[in-house]
């Protein structure tokens, strides 16, 4: 959502009311509404309610970030801001920061030594504008995962694949067994996100960075990306037997063994955990589709609108510090399926999939997320293009590749 000068000029941010001196009710807006996500965000609410005099008022918005973000921005520029809101790491809040609508957290970051404890440093950099810190990163989420139903492959009489290449070889057996090879929901961000995973795995890190970081449209038109678009077209066929909308519905198809696999970020682990599934026994995981050993380091952060109320500001900064405390980091990320942003917390009890992620993080085998490299407007254009391709079988891989390259050519 663009913030026009006219809209900002008409905005008068009003103070959020306190329920009592030094004890405020804090409305926190987010889009974590699936079962696993709700269990995770409850860890934040419990920490605030149990460790401060303040109260968490849950402001969940169903439908994902594409639905929630415009609502949050409208609340802020309309003079009715929440106490805090979730965005992804990256450039989504740039215009709000530039307009002076978000609370400067630099004093909290310095007091809590965020520069030393946040790993990788790019997460804090994504919260920093003109040398000032405006958000509290709470996790590392990576898109670079493929989740596999062990039982589905057993039913099809084939071994659980260890790479995308091997997965493609199992598709005929899966289809013969009546199992949808690849689960995909109907939301545009799912299709574009899956394409990004395939691009890193099949075109390679160098080509992906050339396109996403350097905005090199010739690489996007080239043979490395042609391979990705051909594979993406095949993936469209692999998913044809499943008609679901939300990402967690697609994950549930893998949990129920009616679909064999899903390309989805590590937040899917929250759904597996909620269903009582055990990594390595009930499901398997392939970082980088088993083709490249790498994670992109996206994730979630909380921003805090300026309210003009000293008591609310004190409560906001108290919450920002609490979100990064070791105990809260472990509790939240264990439930969410994500990795903590602190490198000094005890995660000895994590499952084998989370451990794979931690090992890649420790080895420095990471890339920035697309949210950090591309503007929200560019991402919206790519989302629209990928969902158009996914739903229009008359559109060829060559067609979508050229349109994709044109978007990259004008990307900001």
Short mmCIF file of C-alpha atoms in Angstrom, two decimals:
data_model
loop_
_atom_site.label_atom_id
_atom_site.label_comp_id
_atom_site.label_asym_id
_atom_site.label_seq_id
_atom_site.Cartn_x
_atom_site.Cartn_y
_atom_site.Cartn_z
CA UNK A 1 0.00 0.00 0.00
CA UNK A 2 1.42 3.37 -1.04
CA UNK A 3 1.30 6.17 1.53
CA UNK A 4 0.45 9.38 -0.29
CA UNK A 5 1.44 12.81 0.97
CA UNK A 6 -2.22 13.74 1.19
CA UNK A 7 -3.04 10.73 3.35
CA UNK A 8 -0.09 11.33 5.65
CA UNK A 9 -0.86 15.01 5.97
CA UNK A 10 -4.37 14.22 7.10
CA UNK A 11 -3.19 11.72 9.68
CA UNK A 12 -3.27 12.54 13.36
CA UNK A 13 -1.97 9.59 15.34
CA UNK A 14 -4.00 9.40 18.50
CA UNK A 15 -2.78 8.10 21.81
CA UNK A 16 -3.75 4.54 22.69
CA UNK A 17 -5.53 4.56 26.04
CA UNK A 18 -3.95 2.97 29.09
CA UNK A 19 -5.98 0.71 31.33
CA UNK A 20 -4.08 1.89 34.38
CA UNK A 21 -0.91 3.77 35.23
CA UNK A 22 2.08 1.71 34.02
CA UNK A 23 -0.28 -1.09 32.95
CA UNK A 24 -1.70 -0.95 29.44
CA UNK A 25 -3.74 -3.17 27.19
CA UNK A 26 -1.65 -3.83 24.10
CA UNK A 27 -3.38 -4.76 20.86
CA UNK A 28 -0.91 -6.80 18.80
CA UNK A 29 -1.81 -7.36 15.16
CA UNK A 30 -0.48 -10.35 13.20
CA UNK A 31 -1.57 -12.92 10.60
CA UNK A 32 -0.73 -16.11 12.51
CA UNK A 33 -4.05 -17.94 12.47
CA UNK A 34 -3.32 -21.59 11.61
CA UNK A 35 -3.24 -24.07 14.46
CA UNK A 36 0.54 -24.19 14.69
CA UNK A 37 0.88 -20.42 14.36
CA UNK A 38 -1.73 -19.76 17.03
CA UNK A 39 0.13 -22.08 19.42
CA UNK A 40 3.33 -20.15 18.76
CA UNK A 41 1.96 -16.63 19.16
CA UNK A 42 0.35 -17.74 22.42
CA UNK A 43 3.90 -17.99 23.78
CA UNK A 44 4.35 -14.25 23.23
CA UNK A 45 1.01 -13.44 24.85
CA UNK A 46 1.77 -15.62 27.86
CA UNK A 47 5.20 -14.03 28.30
CA UNK A 48 3.76 -10.51 28.23
CA UNK A 49 0.87 -11.33 30.58
CA UNK A 50 3.05 -13.24 33.06
CA UNK A 51 6.14 -11.04 33.12
CA UNK A 52 4.78 -7.50 32.91
CA UNK A 53 1.83 -5.51 34.20
CA UNK A 54 0.56 -5.16 30.65
CA UNK A 55 -2.04 -7.26 28.83
CA UNK A 56 -1.87 -8.80 25.34
CA UNK A 57 -4.98 -8.14 23.24
CA UNK A 58 -4.77 -10.46 20.27
CA UNK A 59 -5.40 -8.83 16.90
CA UNK A 60 -5.08 -11.79 14.54
CA UNK A 61 -6.16 -11.24 10.93
CA UNK A 62 -6.94 -14.30 8.83
CA UNK A 63 -5.83 -14.60 5.22
CA UNK A 64 -2.07 -14.14 5.46
CA UNK A 65 0.18 -11.14 5.06
CA UNK A 66 -1.29 -9.95 1.76
CA UNK A 67 -4.63 -9.47 3.51
CA UNK A 68 -3.31 -8.30 6.88
CA UNK A 69 -0.71 -5.73 5.87
CA UNK A 70 -3.11 -3.28 4.19
CA UNK A 71 -5.42 -3.47 7.23
CA UNK A 72 -2.53 -2.70 9.57
CA UNK A 73 -1.32 0.22 7.46
CA UNK A 74 -4.85 1.62 7.24
CA UNK A 75 -5.18 1.50 11.00
CA UNK A 76 -1.92 3.37 11.44
CA UNK A 77 -2.47 6.12 8.90
CA UNK A 78 -6.11 6.39 9.99
CA UNK A 79 -5.15 7.40 13.52
CA UNK A 80 -6.11 4.13 15.24
CA UNK A 81 -2.78 2.29 15.57
CA UNK A 82 -2.32 -0.98 17.43
CA UNK A 83 0.41 -1.22 20.04
CA UNK A 84 2.47 -3.51 17.79
CA UNK A 85 2.20 -5.30 14.50
CA UNK A 86 3.97 -8.09 12.62
CA UNK A 87 5.64 -7.56 9.26
CA UNK A 88 8.30 -9.63 7.53
CA UNK A 89 11.96 -8.70 7.61
CA UNK A 90 12.76 -6.46 4.69
CA UNK A 91 11.30 -3.43 2.99
CA UNK A 92 7.61 -3.70 3.85
CA UNK A 93 7.68 -0.89 6.42
CA UNK A 94 9.96 1.55 4.59
CA UNK A 95 7.27 4.13 3.89
CA UNK A 96 5.90 4.02 7.43
CA UNK A 97 9.40 4.65 8.80
CA UNK A 98 10.02 7.48 6.33
CA UNK A 99 6.71 9.07 7.37
CA UNK A 100 7.74 9.09 11.03
CA UNK A 101 4.92 6.77 12.08
CA UNK A 102 7.00 4.06 13.77
CA UNK A 103 8.72 4.07 17.15
CA UNK A 104 12.51 4.29 17.22
CA UNK A 105 13.82 1.27 19.20
CA UNK A 106 17.50 2.16 19.04
CA UNK A 107 17.77 2.66 22.80
CA UNK A 108 16.31 -0.81 23.43
CA UNK A 109 18.61 -2.37 20.83
CA UNK A 110 21.67 -0.77 22.40
CA UNK A 111 20.67 -1.58 25.97
CA UNK A 112 19.93 -5.21 25.08
CA UNK A 113 23.02 -5.49 22.86
CA UNK A 114 21.08 -6.66 19.83
CA UNK A 115 24.07 -6.08 17.54
CA UNK A 116 25.92 -8.88 19.34
CA UNK A 117 23.12 -11.40 19.88
CA UNK A 118 21.16 -11.25 16.60
CA UNK A 119 22.41 -13.77 14.06
CA UNK A 120 22.75 -13.37 11.13
CA UNK A 121 23.42 -9.61 11.32
CA UNK A 122 21.30 -9.04 8.20
CA UNK A 123 18.18 -9.44 10.34
CA UNK A 124 19.05 -6.39 12.42
CA UNK A 125 20.14 -4.56 9.27
CA UNK A 126 16.66 -5.18 7.83
CA UNK A 127 15.24 -3.33 10.87
CA UNK A 128 17.66 -0.42 10.52
CA UNK A 129 16.92 2.77 8.58
CA UNK A 130 19.44 5.63 8.49
CA UNK A 131 21.29 4.07 11.40
CA UNK A 132 18.22 3.79 13.66
CA UNK A 133 16.46 0.54 14.68
CA UNK A 134 12.70 0.38 14.10
CA UNK A 135 11.74 -3.27 14.63
CA UNK A 136 12.38 -6.30 16.78
CA UNK A 137 13.17 -9.42 14.71
CA UNK A 138 11.76 -12.53 16.37
CA UNK A 139 12.66 -15.48 14.16
CA UNK A 140 14.43 -16.78 11.10
CA UNK A 141 12.07 -18.30 8.59
CA UNK A 142 13.34 -19.85 5.42
CA UNK A 143 11.32 -20.74 2.37
CA UNK A 144 13.96 -23.28 1.32
CA UNK A 145 12.20 -26.48 2.38
CA UNK A 146 10.34 -29.38 0.86
CA UNK A 147 8.22 -31.47 3.22
CA UNK A 148 7.59 -35.12 2.42
CA UNK A 149 5.04 -37.66 3.66
CA UNK A 150 6.98 -40.86 4.34
CA UNK A 151 3.77 -42.92 4.25
CA UNK A 152 2.76 -41.56 0.84
CA UNK A 153 5.96 -42.79 -0.76
CA UNK A 154 5.67 -46.11 1.04
CA UNK A 155 2.14 -46.52 -0.33
CA UNK A 156 3.46 -45.77 -3.82
CA UNK A 157 6.18 -48.38 -3.37
CA UNK A 158 9.11 -45.98 -3.81
CA UNK A 159 11.84 -44.65 -1.56
CA UNK A 160 11.49 -41.21 -0.01
CA UNK A 161 13.40 -38.95 -2.42
CA UNK A 162 16.45 -37.05 -1.32
CA UNK A 163 16.28 -34.30 -3.95
CA UNK A 164 13.91 -32.60 -6.39
CA UNK A 165 15.44 -34.67 -9.17
CA UNK A 166 14.59 -37.88 -7.35
CA UNK A 167 11.14 -36.56 -6.47
CA UNK A 168 10.33 -36.02 -10.15
CA UNK A 169 11.23 -39.68 -10.79
CA UNK A 170 8.65 -40.81 -8.19
CA UNK A 171 5.75 -38.82 -9.71
CA UNK A 172 4.41 -41.63 -11.97
CA UNK A 173 4.28 -44.09 -9.05
CA UNK A 174 2.57 -41.55 -6.81
CA UNK A 175 -0.06 -40.76 -9.43
CA UNK A 176 -0.64 -44.48 -10.05
CA UNK A 177 -1.28 -44.86 -6.31
CA UNK A 178 -3.84 -42.03 -6.37
CA UNK A 179 -1.61 -39.64 -4.42
CA UNK A 180 -1.21 -35.99 -5.44
CA UNK A 181 2.55 -35.56 -5.90
CA UNK A 182 2.77 -31.89 -4.90
CA UNK A 183 0.44 -29.96 -2.58
CA UNK A 184 -0.08 -26.31 -3.48
CA UNK A 185 -2.60 -23.82 -2.09
CA UNK A 186 -4.39 -21.23 -4.16
CA UNK A 187 -2.85 -18.07 -2.70
CA UNK A 188 -0.51 -16.18 -5.01
CA UNK A 189 2.27 -15.83 -2.45
CA UNK A 190 2.51 -19.61 -2.19
CA UNK A 191 3.12 -20.03 -5.90
CA UNK A 192 5.66 -17.21 -6.13
CA UNK A 193 7.41 -18.41 -2.98
CA UNK A 194 7.68 -21.95 -4.33
CA UNK A 195 9.07 -20.59 -7.59
CA UNK A 196 11.76 -18.75 -5.63
CA UNK A 197 12.78 -21.97 -3.88
CA UNK A 198 12.99 -23.77 -7.22
CA UNK A 199 15.03 -20.91 -8.70
CA UNK A 200 17.71 -21.17 -6.02
CA UNK A 201 17.76 -24.97 -6.21
CA UNK A 202 17.74 -25.35 -10.00
CA UNK A 203 19.30 -22.15 -11.38
CA UNK A 204 21.80 -21.79 -8.57
CA UNK A 205 22.63 -19.15 -6.00
CA UNK A 206 24.66 -16.98 -8.39
CA UNK A 207 21.86 -16.72 -10.94
CA UNK A 208 19.25 -16.10 -8.23
CA UNK A 209 21.29 -13.25 -6.74
CA UNK A 210 21.87 -11.78 -10.18
CA UNK A 211 18.12 -11.61 -10.73
CA UNK A 212 16.88 -10.66 -7.25
CA UNK A 213 19.75 -8.54 -5.95
CA UNK A 214 21.19 -7.11 -9.16
CA UNK A 215 17.90 -7.00 -11.13
CA UNK A 216 19.63 -8.60 -14.14
CA UNK A 217 16.82 -9.24 -16.61
CA UNK A 218 19.14 -11.00 -19.07
CA UNK A 219 19.84 -13.71 -16.52
CA UNK A 220 16.09 -13.95 -15.94
CA UNK A 221 15.70 -14.51 -19.70
CA UNK A 222 18.62 -16.95 -19.85
CA UNK A 223 18.98 -20.74 -19.86
CA UNK A 224 19.40 -21.14 -16.09
CA UNK A 225 15.98 -19.61 -15.49
CA UNK A 226 14.46 -21.39 -18.48
CA UNK A 227 15.18 -24.63 -16.63
CA UNK A 228 13.36 -23.30 -13.57
CA UNK A 229 10.29 -22.23 -15.53
CA UNK A 230 10.10 -25.64 -17.22
CA UNK A 231 10.24 -27.34 -13.81
CA UNK A 232 7.65 -24.91 -12.45
CA UNK A 233 5.36 -25.81 -15.34
CA UNK A 234 5.76 -29.49 -14.50
CA UNK A 235 5.04 -28.71 -10.82
CA UNK A 236 1.76 -27.15 -11.92
CA UNK A 237 0.80 -30.51 -13.39
CA UNK A 238 1.92 -32.40 -10.27
CA UNK A 239 -0.49 -30.41 -8.09
CA UNK A 240 -3.56 -30.70 -10.31
CA UNK A 241 -5.33 -33.25 -8.11
CA UNK A 242 -5.56 -31.05 -5.00
CA UNK A 243 -7.90 -28.07 -4.70
CA UNK A 244 -7.17 -26.11 -1.51
CA UNK A 245 -6.69 -22.42 -0.80
CA UNK A 246 -4.66 -21.88 2.37
CA UNK A 247 -1.07 -23.01 2.83
CA UNK A 248 -1.87 -25.01 5.98
CA UNK A 249 -4.58 -26.91 4.09
CA UNK A 250 -1.89 -27.99 1.65
CA UNK A 251 0.36 -28.94 4.57
CA UNK A 252 -2.49 -30.94 6.05
CA UNK A 253 -2.73 -32.97 2.83
CA UNK A 254 0.89 -34.02 3.40
CA UNK A 255 0.15 -34.78 7.05
CA UNK A 256 -2.82 -36.93 6.01
CA UNK A 257 -0.67 -38.64 3.33
CA UNK A 258 -3.03 -37.73 0.48
CA UNK A 259 -0.28 -35.55 -1.01
CA UNK A 260 3.34 -36.58 -1.12
CA UNK A 261 5.16 -33.28 -0.78
CA UNK A 262 4.91 -29.54 -0.35
CA UNK A 263 7.35 -26.71 -1.00
CA UNK A 264 6.77 -24.39 1.94
CA UNK A 265 8.73 -22.47 4.53
CA UNK A 266 9.74 -23.94 7.86
CA UNK A 267 6.58 -22.58 9.48
CA UNK A 268 4.96 -25.76 8.14
CA UNK A 269 6.68 -27.58 10.99
CA UNK A 270 4.26 -25.99 13.43
CA UNK A 271 1.42 -27.84 11.69
CA UNK A 272 3.30 -31.15 11.76
CA UNK A 273 4.01 -30.68 15.47
CA UNK A 274 0.39 -29.82 16.26
CA UNK A 275 -0.69 -33.02 14.48
CA UNK A 276 1.72 -35.12 16.54
CA UNK A 277 3.93 -35.91 13.53
CA UNK A 278 7.57 -36.81 14.21
CA UNK A 279 10.35 -35.59 11.94
CA UNK A 280 12.29 -38.49 10.44
CA UNK A 281 9.50 -40.95 11.17
CA UNK A 282 6.26 -39.50 9.79
CA UNK A 283 7.75 -36.85 7.56
CA UNK A 284 11.06 -35.89 6.00
CA UNK A 285 12.50 -32.54 4.98
CA UNK A 286 14.80 -31.35 2.22
CA UNK A 287 16.45 -27.94 2.64
CA UNK A 288 17.16 -26.42 -0.76
CA UNK A 289 15.01 -29.17 -2.32
CA UNK A 290 17.97 -31.45 -1.63
CA UNK A 291 19.79 -29.77 -4.53
CA UNK A 292 21.62 -26.96 -2.70
CA UNK A 293 22.48 -26.71 0.99
CA UNK A 294 21.29 -23.19 1.73
CA UNK A 295 18.67 -21.22 3.64
CA UNK A 296 17.31 -17.79 2.92
CA UNK A 297 17.06 -15.81 6.14
CA UNK A 298 13.69 -14.16 6.05
CA UNK A 299 11.32 -14.12 8.96
CA UNK A 300 9.11 -11.94 11.10
CA UNK A 301 9.62 -8.76 13.06
CA UNK A 302 7.43 -6.55 15.22
CA UNK A 303 7.08 -2.83 14.66
CA UNK A 304 5.54 -0.36 17.10
CA UNK A 305 3.52 2.65 15.93
CA UNK A 306 4.10 6.09 17.43
CA UNK A 307 1.16 6.86 19.73
CA UNK A 308 2.23 9.94 21.65
CA UNK A 309 1.38 8.18 24.94
CA UNK A 310 4.42 7.84 27.28
CA UNK A 311 2.91 4.86 29.10
CA UNK A 312 2.21 3.03 25.85
CA UNK A 313 5.69 3.82 24.56
CA UNK A 314 7.23 2.36 27.72
CA UNK A 315 5.07 -0.77 27.32
CA UNK A 316 6.03 -1.07 23.65
CA UNK A 317 9.72 -0.99 24.46
CA UNK A 318 9.20 -3.48 27.27
CA UNK A 319 7.53 -5.86 24.81
CA UNK A 320 10.29 -5.37 22.23
CA UNK A 321 12.92 -6.41 24.76
CA UNK A 322 10.82 -9.34 25.98
CA UNK A 323 10.38 -10.76 22.46
CA UNK A 324 14.13 -11.21 22.16
CA UNK A 325 14.71 -12.68 25.64
CA UNK A 326 16.26 -16.19 25.59
CA UNK A 327 13.31 -17.99 27.22
CA UNK A 328 10.74 -16.40 24.92
CA UNK A 329 12.88 -17.07 21.86
CA UNK A 330 13.06 -20.78 22.67
CA UNK A 331 9.36 -21.12 23.53
CA UNK A 332 8.10 -19.26 20.47
CA UNK A 333 10.42 -20.72 17.85
CA UNK A 334 10.03 -24.29 19.14
CA UNK A 335 6.28 -23.97 18.56
CA UNK A 336 6.60 -22.03 15.29
CA UNK A 337 9.09 -24.32 13.56
CA UNK A 338 11.40 -21.38 12.92
CA UNK A 339 14.94 -20.70 14.09
CA UNK A 340 15.70 -18.21 16.88
CA UNK A 341 17.47 -14.97 16.05
CA UNK A 342 19.77 -15.47 19.04
CA UNK A 343 22.84 -17.69 18.72
CA UNK A 344 23.16 -18.15 22.48
CA UNK A 345 20.02 -20.16 23.33
CA UNK A 346 19.76 -23.85 24.18
CA UNK A 347 18.08 -25.83 21.43
CA UNK A 348 19.32 -29.31 22.28
CA UNK A 349 15.81 -30.75 22.13
CA UNK A 350 14.98 -29.68 18.56
CA UNK A 351 14.01 -32.25 15.93
CA UNK A 352 16.19 -33.33 13.03
CA UNK A 353 14.69 -30.88 10.52
CA UNK A 354 15.28 -27.89 12.78
CA UNK A 355 18.79 -29.20 13.43
CA UNK A 356 19.46 -29.26 9.69
CA UNK A 357 18.48 -25.58 9.61
CA UNK A 358 20.69 -24.75 12.59
CA UNK A 359 23.64 -26.53 10.97
CA UNK A 360 23.24 -24.52 7.76
CA UNK A 361 22.93 -21.31 9.77
CA UNK A 362 26.05 -22.12 11.79
CA UNK A 363 27.96 -22.85 8.59
CA UNK A 364 26.95 -19.50 7.12
CA UNK A 365 25.19 -21.15 4.21
CA UNK A 366 22.55 -18.44 3.93
CA UNK A 367 21.09 -16.00 1.45
CA UNK A 368 19.01 -12.87 2.04
CA UNK A 369 15.28 -13.30 1.54
CA UNK A 370 13.47 -11.90 -1.46
CA UNK A 371 11.62 -9.52 0.88
CA UNK A 372 14.96 -7.88 1.66
CA UNK A 373 15.95 -7.47 -1.99
CA UNK A 374 12.72 -6.65 -3.82
CA UNK A 375 10.22 -3.89 -3.10
CA UNK A 376 6.67 -4.77 -2.03
CA UNK A 377 5.38 -3.48 -5.38
CA UNK A 378 7.70 -5.81 -7.31
CA UNK A 379 6.76 -8.77 -5.13
CA UNK A 380 3.06 -8.06 -5.73
CA UNK A 381 3.66 -8.04 -9.49
CA UNK A 382 5.50 -11.36 -9.30
CA UNK A 383 2.79 -12.87 -7.11
CA UNK A 384 0.16 -11.88 -9.66
CA UNK A 385 2.19 -13.28 -12.56
CA UNK A 386 2.91 -16.61 -10.91
CA UNK A 387 -0.69 -17.23 -9.87
CA UNK A 388 -1.83 -16.32 -13.39
CA UNK A 389 0.54 -18.93 -14.80
CA UNK A 390 -0.44 -21.52 -12.19
CA UNK A 391 -4.13 -21.19 -13.03
CA UNK A 392 -3.89 -20.77 -16.81
CA UNK A 393 -2.56 -23.94 -18.42
CA UNK A 394 -2.53 -22.25 -21.83
CA UNK A 395 0.29 -20.03 -20.58
CA UNK A 396 3.64 -21.63 -21.43
CA UNK A 397 6.87 -21.53 -19.42
CA UNK A 398 8.39 -19.36 -22.16
CA UNK A 399 5.47 -16.92 -21.89
CA UNK A 400 5.82 -16.49 -18.16
CA UNK A 401 9.62 -16.27 -18.33
CA UNK A 402 9.50 -13.25 -20.63
CA UNK A 403 6.90 -11.48 -18.49
CA UNK A 404 8.96 -12.28 -15.38
CA UNK A 405 12.07 -10.78 -17.00
CA UNK A 406 10.15 -7.60 -17.85
CA UNK A 407 9.13 -7.18 -14.20
CA UNK A 408 12.73 -7.68 -13.07
CA UNK A 409 13.88 -5.14 -15.68
CA UNK A 410 11.79 -2.42 -14.02
CA UNK A 411 12.13 -3.68 -10.44
CA UNK A 412 13.07 -1.43 -7.55
#
